[in-house]
PDB file of C-alpha atoms in Angstrom:
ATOM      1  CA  UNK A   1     -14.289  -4.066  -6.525  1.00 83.00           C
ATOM      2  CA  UNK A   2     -11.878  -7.085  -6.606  1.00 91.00           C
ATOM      3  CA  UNK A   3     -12.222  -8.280  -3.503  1.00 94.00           C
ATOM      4  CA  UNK A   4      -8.634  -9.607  -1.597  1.00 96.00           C
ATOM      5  CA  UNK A   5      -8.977 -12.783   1.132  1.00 98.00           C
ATOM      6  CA  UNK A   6      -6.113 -13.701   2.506  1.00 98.00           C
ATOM      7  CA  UNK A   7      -5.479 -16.908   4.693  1.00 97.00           C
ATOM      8  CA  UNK A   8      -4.853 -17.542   7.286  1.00 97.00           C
ATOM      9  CA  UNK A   9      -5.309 -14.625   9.565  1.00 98.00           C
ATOM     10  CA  UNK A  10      -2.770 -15.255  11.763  1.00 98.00           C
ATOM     11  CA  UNK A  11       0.282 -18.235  11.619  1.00 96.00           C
ATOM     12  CA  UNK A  12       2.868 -19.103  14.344  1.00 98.00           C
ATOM     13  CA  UNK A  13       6.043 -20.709  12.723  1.00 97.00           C
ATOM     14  CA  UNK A  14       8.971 -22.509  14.359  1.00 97.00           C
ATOM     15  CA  UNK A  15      12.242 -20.755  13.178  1.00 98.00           C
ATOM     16  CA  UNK A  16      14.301 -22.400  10.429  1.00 97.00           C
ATOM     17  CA  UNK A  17      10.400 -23.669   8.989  1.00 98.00           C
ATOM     18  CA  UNK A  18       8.535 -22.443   6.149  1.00 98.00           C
ATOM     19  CA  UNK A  19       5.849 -19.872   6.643  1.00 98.00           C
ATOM     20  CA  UNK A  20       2.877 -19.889   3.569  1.00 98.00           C
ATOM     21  CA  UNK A  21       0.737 -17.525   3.058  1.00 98.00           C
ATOM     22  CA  UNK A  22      -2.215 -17.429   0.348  1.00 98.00           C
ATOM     23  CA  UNK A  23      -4.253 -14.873  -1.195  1.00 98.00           C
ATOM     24  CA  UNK A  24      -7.284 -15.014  -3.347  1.00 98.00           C
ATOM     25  CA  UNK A  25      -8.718 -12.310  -5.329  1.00 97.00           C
ATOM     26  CA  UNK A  26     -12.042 -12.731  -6.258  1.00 95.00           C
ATOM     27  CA  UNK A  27     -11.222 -12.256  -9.555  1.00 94.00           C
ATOM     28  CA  UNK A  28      -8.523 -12.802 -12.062  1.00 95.00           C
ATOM     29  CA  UNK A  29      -5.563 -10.380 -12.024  1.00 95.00           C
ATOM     30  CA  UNK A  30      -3.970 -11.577 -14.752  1.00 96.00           C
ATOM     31  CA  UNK A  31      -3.981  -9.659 -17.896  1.00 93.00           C
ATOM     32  CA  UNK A  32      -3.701 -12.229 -20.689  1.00 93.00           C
ATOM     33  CA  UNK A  33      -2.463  -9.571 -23.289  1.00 92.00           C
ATOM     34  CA  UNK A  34       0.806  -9.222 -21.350  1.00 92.00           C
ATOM     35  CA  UNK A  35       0.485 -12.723 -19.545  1.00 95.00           C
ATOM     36  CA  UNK A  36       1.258 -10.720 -15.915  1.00 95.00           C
ATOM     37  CA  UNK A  37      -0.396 -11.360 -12.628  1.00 97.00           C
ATOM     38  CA  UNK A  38      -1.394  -7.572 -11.125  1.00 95.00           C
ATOM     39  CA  UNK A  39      -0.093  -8.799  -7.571  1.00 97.00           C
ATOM     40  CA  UNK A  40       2.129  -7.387  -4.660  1.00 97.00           C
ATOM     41  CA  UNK A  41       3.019  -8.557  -1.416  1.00 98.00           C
ATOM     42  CA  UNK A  42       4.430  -6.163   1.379  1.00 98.00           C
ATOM     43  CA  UNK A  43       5.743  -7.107   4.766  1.00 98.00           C
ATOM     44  CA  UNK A  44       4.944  -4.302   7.991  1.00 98.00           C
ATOM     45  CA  UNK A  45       6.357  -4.752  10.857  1.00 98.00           C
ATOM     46  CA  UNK A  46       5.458  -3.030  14.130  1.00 95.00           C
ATOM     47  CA  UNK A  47       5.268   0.910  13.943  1.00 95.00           C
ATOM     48  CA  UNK A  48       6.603   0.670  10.305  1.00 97.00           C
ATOM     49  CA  UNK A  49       5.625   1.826   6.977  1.00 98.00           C
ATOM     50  CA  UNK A  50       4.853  -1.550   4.811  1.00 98.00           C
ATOM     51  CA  UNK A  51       7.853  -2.579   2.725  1.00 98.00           C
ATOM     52  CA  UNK A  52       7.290  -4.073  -0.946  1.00 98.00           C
ATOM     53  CA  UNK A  53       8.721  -7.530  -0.719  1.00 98.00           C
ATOM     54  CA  UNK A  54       6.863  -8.904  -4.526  1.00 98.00           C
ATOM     55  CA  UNK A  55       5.435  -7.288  -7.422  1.00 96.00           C
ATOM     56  CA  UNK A  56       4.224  -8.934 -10.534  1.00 96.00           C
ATOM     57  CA  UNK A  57       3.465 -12.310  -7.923  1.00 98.00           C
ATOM     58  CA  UNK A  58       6.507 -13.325  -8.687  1.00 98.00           C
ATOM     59  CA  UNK A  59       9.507 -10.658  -8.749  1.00 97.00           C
ATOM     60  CA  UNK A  60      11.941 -10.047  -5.631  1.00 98.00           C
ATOM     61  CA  UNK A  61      12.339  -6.247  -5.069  1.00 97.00           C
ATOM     62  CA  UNK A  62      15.800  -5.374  -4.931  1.00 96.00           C
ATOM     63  CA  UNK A  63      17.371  -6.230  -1.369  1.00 97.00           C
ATOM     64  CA  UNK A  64      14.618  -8.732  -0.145  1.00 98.00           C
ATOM     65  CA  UNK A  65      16.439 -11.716   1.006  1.00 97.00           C
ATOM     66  CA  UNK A  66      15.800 -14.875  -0.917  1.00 96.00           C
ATOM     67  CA  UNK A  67      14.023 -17.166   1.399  1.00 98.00           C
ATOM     68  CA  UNK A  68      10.819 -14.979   0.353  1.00 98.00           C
ATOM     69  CA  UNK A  69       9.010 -15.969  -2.363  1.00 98.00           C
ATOM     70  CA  UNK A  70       6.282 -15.705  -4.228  1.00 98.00           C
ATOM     71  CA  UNK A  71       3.871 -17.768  -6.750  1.00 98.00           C
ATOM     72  CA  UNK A  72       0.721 -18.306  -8.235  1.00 98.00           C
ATOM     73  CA  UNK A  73      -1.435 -16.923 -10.898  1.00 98.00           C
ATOM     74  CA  UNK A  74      -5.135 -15.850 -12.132  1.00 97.00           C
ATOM     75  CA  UNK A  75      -6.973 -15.924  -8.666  1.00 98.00           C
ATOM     76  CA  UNK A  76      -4.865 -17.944  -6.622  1.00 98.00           C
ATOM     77  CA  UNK A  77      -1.532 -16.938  -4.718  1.00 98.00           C
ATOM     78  CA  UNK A  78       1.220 -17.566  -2.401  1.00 98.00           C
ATOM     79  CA  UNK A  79       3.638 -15.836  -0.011  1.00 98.00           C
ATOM     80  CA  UNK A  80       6.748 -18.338   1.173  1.00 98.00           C
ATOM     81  CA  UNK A  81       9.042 -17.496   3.854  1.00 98.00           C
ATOM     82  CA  UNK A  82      11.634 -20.869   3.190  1.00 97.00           C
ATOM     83  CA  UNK A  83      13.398 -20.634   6.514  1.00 97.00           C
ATOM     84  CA  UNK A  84      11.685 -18.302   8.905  1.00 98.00           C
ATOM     85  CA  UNK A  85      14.379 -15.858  11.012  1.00 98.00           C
ATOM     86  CA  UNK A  86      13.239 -13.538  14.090  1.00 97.00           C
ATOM     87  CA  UNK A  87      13.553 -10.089  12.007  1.00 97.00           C
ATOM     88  CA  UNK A  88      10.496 -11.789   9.950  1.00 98.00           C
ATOM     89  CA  UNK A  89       7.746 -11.627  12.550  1.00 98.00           C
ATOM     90  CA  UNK A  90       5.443  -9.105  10.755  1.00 98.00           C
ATOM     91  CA  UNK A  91       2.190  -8.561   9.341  1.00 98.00           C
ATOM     92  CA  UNK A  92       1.573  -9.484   5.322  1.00 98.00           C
ATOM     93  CA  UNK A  93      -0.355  -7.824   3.079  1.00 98.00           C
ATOM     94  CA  UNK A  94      -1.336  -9.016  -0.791  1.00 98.00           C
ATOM     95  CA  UNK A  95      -2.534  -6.601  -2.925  1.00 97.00           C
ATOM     96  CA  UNK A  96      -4.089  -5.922  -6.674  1.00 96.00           C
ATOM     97  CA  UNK A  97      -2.879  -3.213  -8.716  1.00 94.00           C
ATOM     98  CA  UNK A  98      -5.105  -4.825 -11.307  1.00 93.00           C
ATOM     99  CA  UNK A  99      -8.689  -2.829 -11.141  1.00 80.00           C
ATOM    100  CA  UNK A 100      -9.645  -0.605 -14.983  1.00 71.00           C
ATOM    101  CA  UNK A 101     -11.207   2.474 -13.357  1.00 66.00           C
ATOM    102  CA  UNK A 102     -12.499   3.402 -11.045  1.00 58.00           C
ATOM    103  CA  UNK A 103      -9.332   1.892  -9.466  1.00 72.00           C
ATOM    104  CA  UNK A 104      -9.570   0.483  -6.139  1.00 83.00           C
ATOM    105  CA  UNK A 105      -6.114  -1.165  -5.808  1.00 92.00           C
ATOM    106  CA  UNK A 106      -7.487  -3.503  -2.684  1.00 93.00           C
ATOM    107  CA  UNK A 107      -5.496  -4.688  -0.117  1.00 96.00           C
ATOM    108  CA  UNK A 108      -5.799  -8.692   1.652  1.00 97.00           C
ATOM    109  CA  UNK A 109      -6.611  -8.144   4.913  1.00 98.00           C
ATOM    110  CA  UNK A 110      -3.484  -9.134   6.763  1.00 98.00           C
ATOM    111  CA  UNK A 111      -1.944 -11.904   8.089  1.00 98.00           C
ATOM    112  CA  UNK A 112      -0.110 -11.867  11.210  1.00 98.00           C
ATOM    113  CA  UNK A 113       3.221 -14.244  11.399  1.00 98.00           C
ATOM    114  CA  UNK A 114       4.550 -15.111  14.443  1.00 97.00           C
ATOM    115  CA  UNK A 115       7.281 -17.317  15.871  1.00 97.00           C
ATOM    116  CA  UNK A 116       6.003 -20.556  17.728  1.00 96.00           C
TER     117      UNK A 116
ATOM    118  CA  UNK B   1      17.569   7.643  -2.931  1.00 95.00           C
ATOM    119  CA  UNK B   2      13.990   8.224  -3.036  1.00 96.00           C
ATOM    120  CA  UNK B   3      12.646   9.782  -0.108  1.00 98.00           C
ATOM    121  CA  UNK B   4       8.981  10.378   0.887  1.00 98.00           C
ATOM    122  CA  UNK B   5       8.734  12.683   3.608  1.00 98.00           C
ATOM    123  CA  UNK B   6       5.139  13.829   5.665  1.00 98.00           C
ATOM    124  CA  UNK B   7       3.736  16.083   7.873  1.00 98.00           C
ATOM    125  CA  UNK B   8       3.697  15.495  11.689  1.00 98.00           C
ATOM    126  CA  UNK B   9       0.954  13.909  13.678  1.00 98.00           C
ATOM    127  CA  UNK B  10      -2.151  16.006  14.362  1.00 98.00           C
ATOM    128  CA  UNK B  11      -4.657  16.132  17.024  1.00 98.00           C
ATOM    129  CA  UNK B  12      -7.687  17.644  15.879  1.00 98.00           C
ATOM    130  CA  UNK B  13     -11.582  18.066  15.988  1.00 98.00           C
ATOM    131  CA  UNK B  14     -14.888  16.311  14.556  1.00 98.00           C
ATOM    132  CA  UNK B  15     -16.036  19.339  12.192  1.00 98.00           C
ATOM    133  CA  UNK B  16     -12.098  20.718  11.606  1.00 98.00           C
ATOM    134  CA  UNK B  17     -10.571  21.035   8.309  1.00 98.00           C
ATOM    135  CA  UNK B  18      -7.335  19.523   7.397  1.00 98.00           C
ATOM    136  CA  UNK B  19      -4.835  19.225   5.347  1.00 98.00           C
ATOM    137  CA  UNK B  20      -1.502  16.731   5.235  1.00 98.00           C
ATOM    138  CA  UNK B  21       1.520  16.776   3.272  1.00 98.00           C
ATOM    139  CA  UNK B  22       4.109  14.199   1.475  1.00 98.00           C
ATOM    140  CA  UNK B  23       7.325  15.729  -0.034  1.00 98.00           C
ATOM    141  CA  UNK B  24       8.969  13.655  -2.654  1.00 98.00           C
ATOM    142  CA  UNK B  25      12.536  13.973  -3.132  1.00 97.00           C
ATOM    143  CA  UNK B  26      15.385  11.937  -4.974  1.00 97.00           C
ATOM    144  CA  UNK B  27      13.239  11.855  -8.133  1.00 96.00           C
ATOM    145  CA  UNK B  28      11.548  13.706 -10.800  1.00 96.00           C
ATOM    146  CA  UNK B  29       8.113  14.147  -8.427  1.00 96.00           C
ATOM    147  CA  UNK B  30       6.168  15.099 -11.864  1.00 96.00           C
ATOM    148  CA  UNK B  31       6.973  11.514 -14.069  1.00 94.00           C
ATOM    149  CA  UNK B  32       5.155   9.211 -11.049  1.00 95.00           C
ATOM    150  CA  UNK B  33       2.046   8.802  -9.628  1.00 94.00           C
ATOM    151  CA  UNK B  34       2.124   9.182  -5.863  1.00 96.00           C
ATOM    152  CA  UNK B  35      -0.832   7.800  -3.717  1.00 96.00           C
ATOM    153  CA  UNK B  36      -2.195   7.795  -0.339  1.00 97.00           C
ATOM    154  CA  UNK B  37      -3.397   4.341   2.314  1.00 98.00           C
ATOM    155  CA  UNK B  38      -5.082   4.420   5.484  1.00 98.00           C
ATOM    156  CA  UNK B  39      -4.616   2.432   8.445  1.00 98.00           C
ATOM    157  CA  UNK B  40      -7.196   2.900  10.983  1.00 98.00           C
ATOM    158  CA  UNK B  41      -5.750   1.852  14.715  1.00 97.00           C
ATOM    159  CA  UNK B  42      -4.847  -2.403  14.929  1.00 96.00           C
ATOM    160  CA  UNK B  43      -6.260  -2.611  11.061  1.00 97.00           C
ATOM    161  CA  UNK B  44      -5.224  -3.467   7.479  1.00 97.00           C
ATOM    162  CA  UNK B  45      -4.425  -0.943   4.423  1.00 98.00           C
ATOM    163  CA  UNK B  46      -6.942   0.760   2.743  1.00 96.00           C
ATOM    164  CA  UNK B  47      -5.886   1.998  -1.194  1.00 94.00           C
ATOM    165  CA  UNK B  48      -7.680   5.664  -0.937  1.00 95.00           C
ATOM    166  CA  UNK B  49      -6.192   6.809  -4.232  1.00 94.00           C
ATOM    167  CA  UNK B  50      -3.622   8.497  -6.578  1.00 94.00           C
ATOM    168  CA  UNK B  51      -2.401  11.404  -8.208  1.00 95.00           C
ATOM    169  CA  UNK B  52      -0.234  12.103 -11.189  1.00 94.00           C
ATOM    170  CA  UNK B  53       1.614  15.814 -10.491  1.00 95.00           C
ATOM    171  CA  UNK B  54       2.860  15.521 -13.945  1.00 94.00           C
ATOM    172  CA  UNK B  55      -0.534  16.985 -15.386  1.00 94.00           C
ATOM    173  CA  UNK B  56      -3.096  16.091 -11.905  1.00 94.00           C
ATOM    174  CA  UNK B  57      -4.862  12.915 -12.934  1.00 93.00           C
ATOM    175  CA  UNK B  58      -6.485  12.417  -9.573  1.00 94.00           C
ATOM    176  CA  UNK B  59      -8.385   8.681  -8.953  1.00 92.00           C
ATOM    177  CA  UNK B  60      -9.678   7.691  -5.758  1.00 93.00           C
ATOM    178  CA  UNK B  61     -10.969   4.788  -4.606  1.00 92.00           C
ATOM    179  CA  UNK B  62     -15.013   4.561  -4.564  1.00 90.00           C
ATOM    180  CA  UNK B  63     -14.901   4.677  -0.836  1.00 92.00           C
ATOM    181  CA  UNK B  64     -13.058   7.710  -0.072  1.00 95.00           C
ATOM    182  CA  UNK B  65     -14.540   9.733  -3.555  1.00 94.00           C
ATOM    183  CA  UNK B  66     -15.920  12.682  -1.831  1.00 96.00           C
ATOM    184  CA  UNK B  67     -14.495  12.210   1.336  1.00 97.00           C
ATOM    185  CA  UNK B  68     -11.071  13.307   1.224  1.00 98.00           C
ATOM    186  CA  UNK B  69      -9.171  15.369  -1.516  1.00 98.00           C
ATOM    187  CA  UNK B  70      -5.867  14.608  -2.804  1.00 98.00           C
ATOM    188  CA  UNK B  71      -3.533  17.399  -4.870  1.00 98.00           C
ATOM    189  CA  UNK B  72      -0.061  17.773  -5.751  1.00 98.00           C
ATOM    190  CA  UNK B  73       1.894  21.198  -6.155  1.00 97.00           C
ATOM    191  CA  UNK B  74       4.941  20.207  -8.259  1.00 96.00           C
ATOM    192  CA  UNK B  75       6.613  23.917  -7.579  1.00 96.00           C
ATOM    193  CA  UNK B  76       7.383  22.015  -4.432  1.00 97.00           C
ATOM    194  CA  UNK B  77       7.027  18.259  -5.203  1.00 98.00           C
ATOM    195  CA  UNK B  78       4.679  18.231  -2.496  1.00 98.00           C
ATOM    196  CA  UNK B  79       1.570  16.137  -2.305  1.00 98.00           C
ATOM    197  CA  UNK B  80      -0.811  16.681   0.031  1.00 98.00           C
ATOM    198  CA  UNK B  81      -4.387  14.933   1.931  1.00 98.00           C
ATOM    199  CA  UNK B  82      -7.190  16.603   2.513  1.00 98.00           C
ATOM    200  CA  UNK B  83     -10.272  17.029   4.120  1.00 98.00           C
ATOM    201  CA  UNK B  84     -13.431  19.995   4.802  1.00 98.00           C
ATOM    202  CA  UNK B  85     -15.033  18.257   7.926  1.00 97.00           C
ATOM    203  CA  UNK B  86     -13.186  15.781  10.074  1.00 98.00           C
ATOM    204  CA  UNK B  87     -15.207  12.510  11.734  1.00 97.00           C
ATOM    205  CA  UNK B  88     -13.722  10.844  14.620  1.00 98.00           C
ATOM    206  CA  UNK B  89     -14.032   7.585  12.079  1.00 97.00           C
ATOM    207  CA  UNK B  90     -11.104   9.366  10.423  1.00 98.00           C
ATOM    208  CA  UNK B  91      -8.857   8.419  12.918  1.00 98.00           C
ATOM    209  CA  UNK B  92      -5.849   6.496  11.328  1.00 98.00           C
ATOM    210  CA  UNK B  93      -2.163   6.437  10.258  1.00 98.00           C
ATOM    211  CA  UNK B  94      -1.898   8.144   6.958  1.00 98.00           C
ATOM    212  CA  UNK B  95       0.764   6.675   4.248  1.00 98.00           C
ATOM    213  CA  UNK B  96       1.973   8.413   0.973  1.00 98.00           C
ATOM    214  CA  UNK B  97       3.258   5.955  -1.402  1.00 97.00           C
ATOM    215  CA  UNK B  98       4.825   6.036  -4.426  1.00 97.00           C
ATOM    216  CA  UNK B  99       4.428   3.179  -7.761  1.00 94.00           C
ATOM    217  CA  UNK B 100       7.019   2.453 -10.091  1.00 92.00           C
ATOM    218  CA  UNK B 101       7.467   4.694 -13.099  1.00 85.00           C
ATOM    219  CA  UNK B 102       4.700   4.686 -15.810  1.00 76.00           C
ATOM    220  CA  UNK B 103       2.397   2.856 -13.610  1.00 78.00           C
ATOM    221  CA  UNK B 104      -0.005   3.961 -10.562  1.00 81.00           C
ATOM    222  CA  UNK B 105      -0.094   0.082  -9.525  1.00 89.00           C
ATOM    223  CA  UNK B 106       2.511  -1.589  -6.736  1.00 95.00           C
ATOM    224  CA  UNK B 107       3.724   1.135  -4.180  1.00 96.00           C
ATOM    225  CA  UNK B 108       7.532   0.986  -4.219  1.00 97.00           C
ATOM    226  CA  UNK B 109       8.207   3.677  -1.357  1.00 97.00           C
ATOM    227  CA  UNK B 110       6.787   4.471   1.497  1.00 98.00           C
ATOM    228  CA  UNK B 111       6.478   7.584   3.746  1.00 98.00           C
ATOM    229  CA  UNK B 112       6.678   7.600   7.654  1.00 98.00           C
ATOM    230  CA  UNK B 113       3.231   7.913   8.019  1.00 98.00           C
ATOM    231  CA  UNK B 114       1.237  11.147   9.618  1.00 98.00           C
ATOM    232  CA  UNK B 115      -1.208   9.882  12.522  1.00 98.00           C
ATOM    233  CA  UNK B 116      -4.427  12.100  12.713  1.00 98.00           C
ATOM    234  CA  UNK B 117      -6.585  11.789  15.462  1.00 98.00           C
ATOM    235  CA  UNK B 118      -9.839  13.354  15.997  1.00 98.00           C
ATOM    236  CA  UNK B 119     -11.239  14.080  18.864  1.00 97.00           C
ATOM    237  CA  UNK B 120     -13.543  15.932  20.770  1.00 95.00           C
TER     238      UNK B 120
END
């Protein structure tokens, strides 16, 4: 199984500051023959359902608000809240849709974001 | 508008059979995969696996392979969780989640979630 750390577990964040969040898989998720990273980032907030906020490591869903972003590639990635509001305190998730079978599309743990 | 819709909480015993449900609607239920996560209480997502009601290509996750069953019934675009003998370890917030078209990767839309709890 590809194996998903995130860091850190938990982050307090002044509001109006940038939150960062990283992710390594322990292997690469990018698949060189169509030169895409096979990574997702969702955003759960308290009694919610998780809400896709990233696919393809980079790529906005439709209706996420631009101060989220996110980057990286191969093993290495990052969630970036630019300006952090209230309505963003939340638990983030990564996660690799990358795995041949058996697939085992493994989550990150979690990290918690908070406001300081 | 794509709409995922489950079953209500259930309470139920170690030993007990059960069965949950996820109705897709909005969509054409038999062209995309649909899939199922578990959240055990104060934890993280757990992929458990997917199914393609188009034809029943069913792929689970080596950790929940003989553990739970997952099936579709397109007559009713209805997906639906299973299991023969509940454990109190299966005690969690169940999510049905569906990918993009042509792909059982990123989960686009969520359901509510179905809490089962097993006790004794």
């Amino acid at each position: 199984d590809i194996v998903m750390t995130q860091s850190p577990d938990s982050l307090a964040v002044s509001l109006g500051e940038r939150a960062t969040i990283n992710c390594k898989s322990s292997q690469s998720v990018l698949y060189s023959s169509n030169n895409k990273n096979y990574l997702a980032w969702y955003q759960q907030k308290p009694g919610q359902p998780p809400k896709l906020l990233i696919y393809w490591a980079s790529t906005r869903e439709s209706g996420v608000p631009d101060r989220f972003s996110g980057s990286g590639s191969g093993t290495d990635f990052t969630l970036t809240i630019s300006s952090l509001q209230a309505e963003d305190v939340a638990v983030y998730y990564c996660q690799q849709y990358y795995s041949t079978p058996p697939e085992t599309y493994t989550f990150g743990q979690g990290t918690k974001l908070e406001i300081k | 508008e794509v709409q995922l819709v489950q079953s209500g909480a259930e309470v139920k015993k170690p030993g007990e059979s059960l069965k949950i449900s996820c109705k897709g609607s909005g969509y054409s239920f038999t062209s995309y995969w649909i899939g199922w996560v578990r959240q055990m209480p104060g934890k993280g997502l757990e992929w458990m696996g997917i199914i393609y009601p188009g034809d029943s290509d069913t792929r689970y996750s080596p950790s929940f392979q003989g553990q739970v069953t997952i099936s579709a019934d397109k007559s009713i675009s209805t997906a639906y969780l299973q299991w023969s003998s509940l454990k109190a370890s299966d005690t969690a917030m169940y999510y049905c989640a569906r990918p993009p078209v042509g792909s059982p990767g990123y989960f686009q839309h969520w359901g509510q979630g179905t809490l089962v709890t097993v006790s004794s």
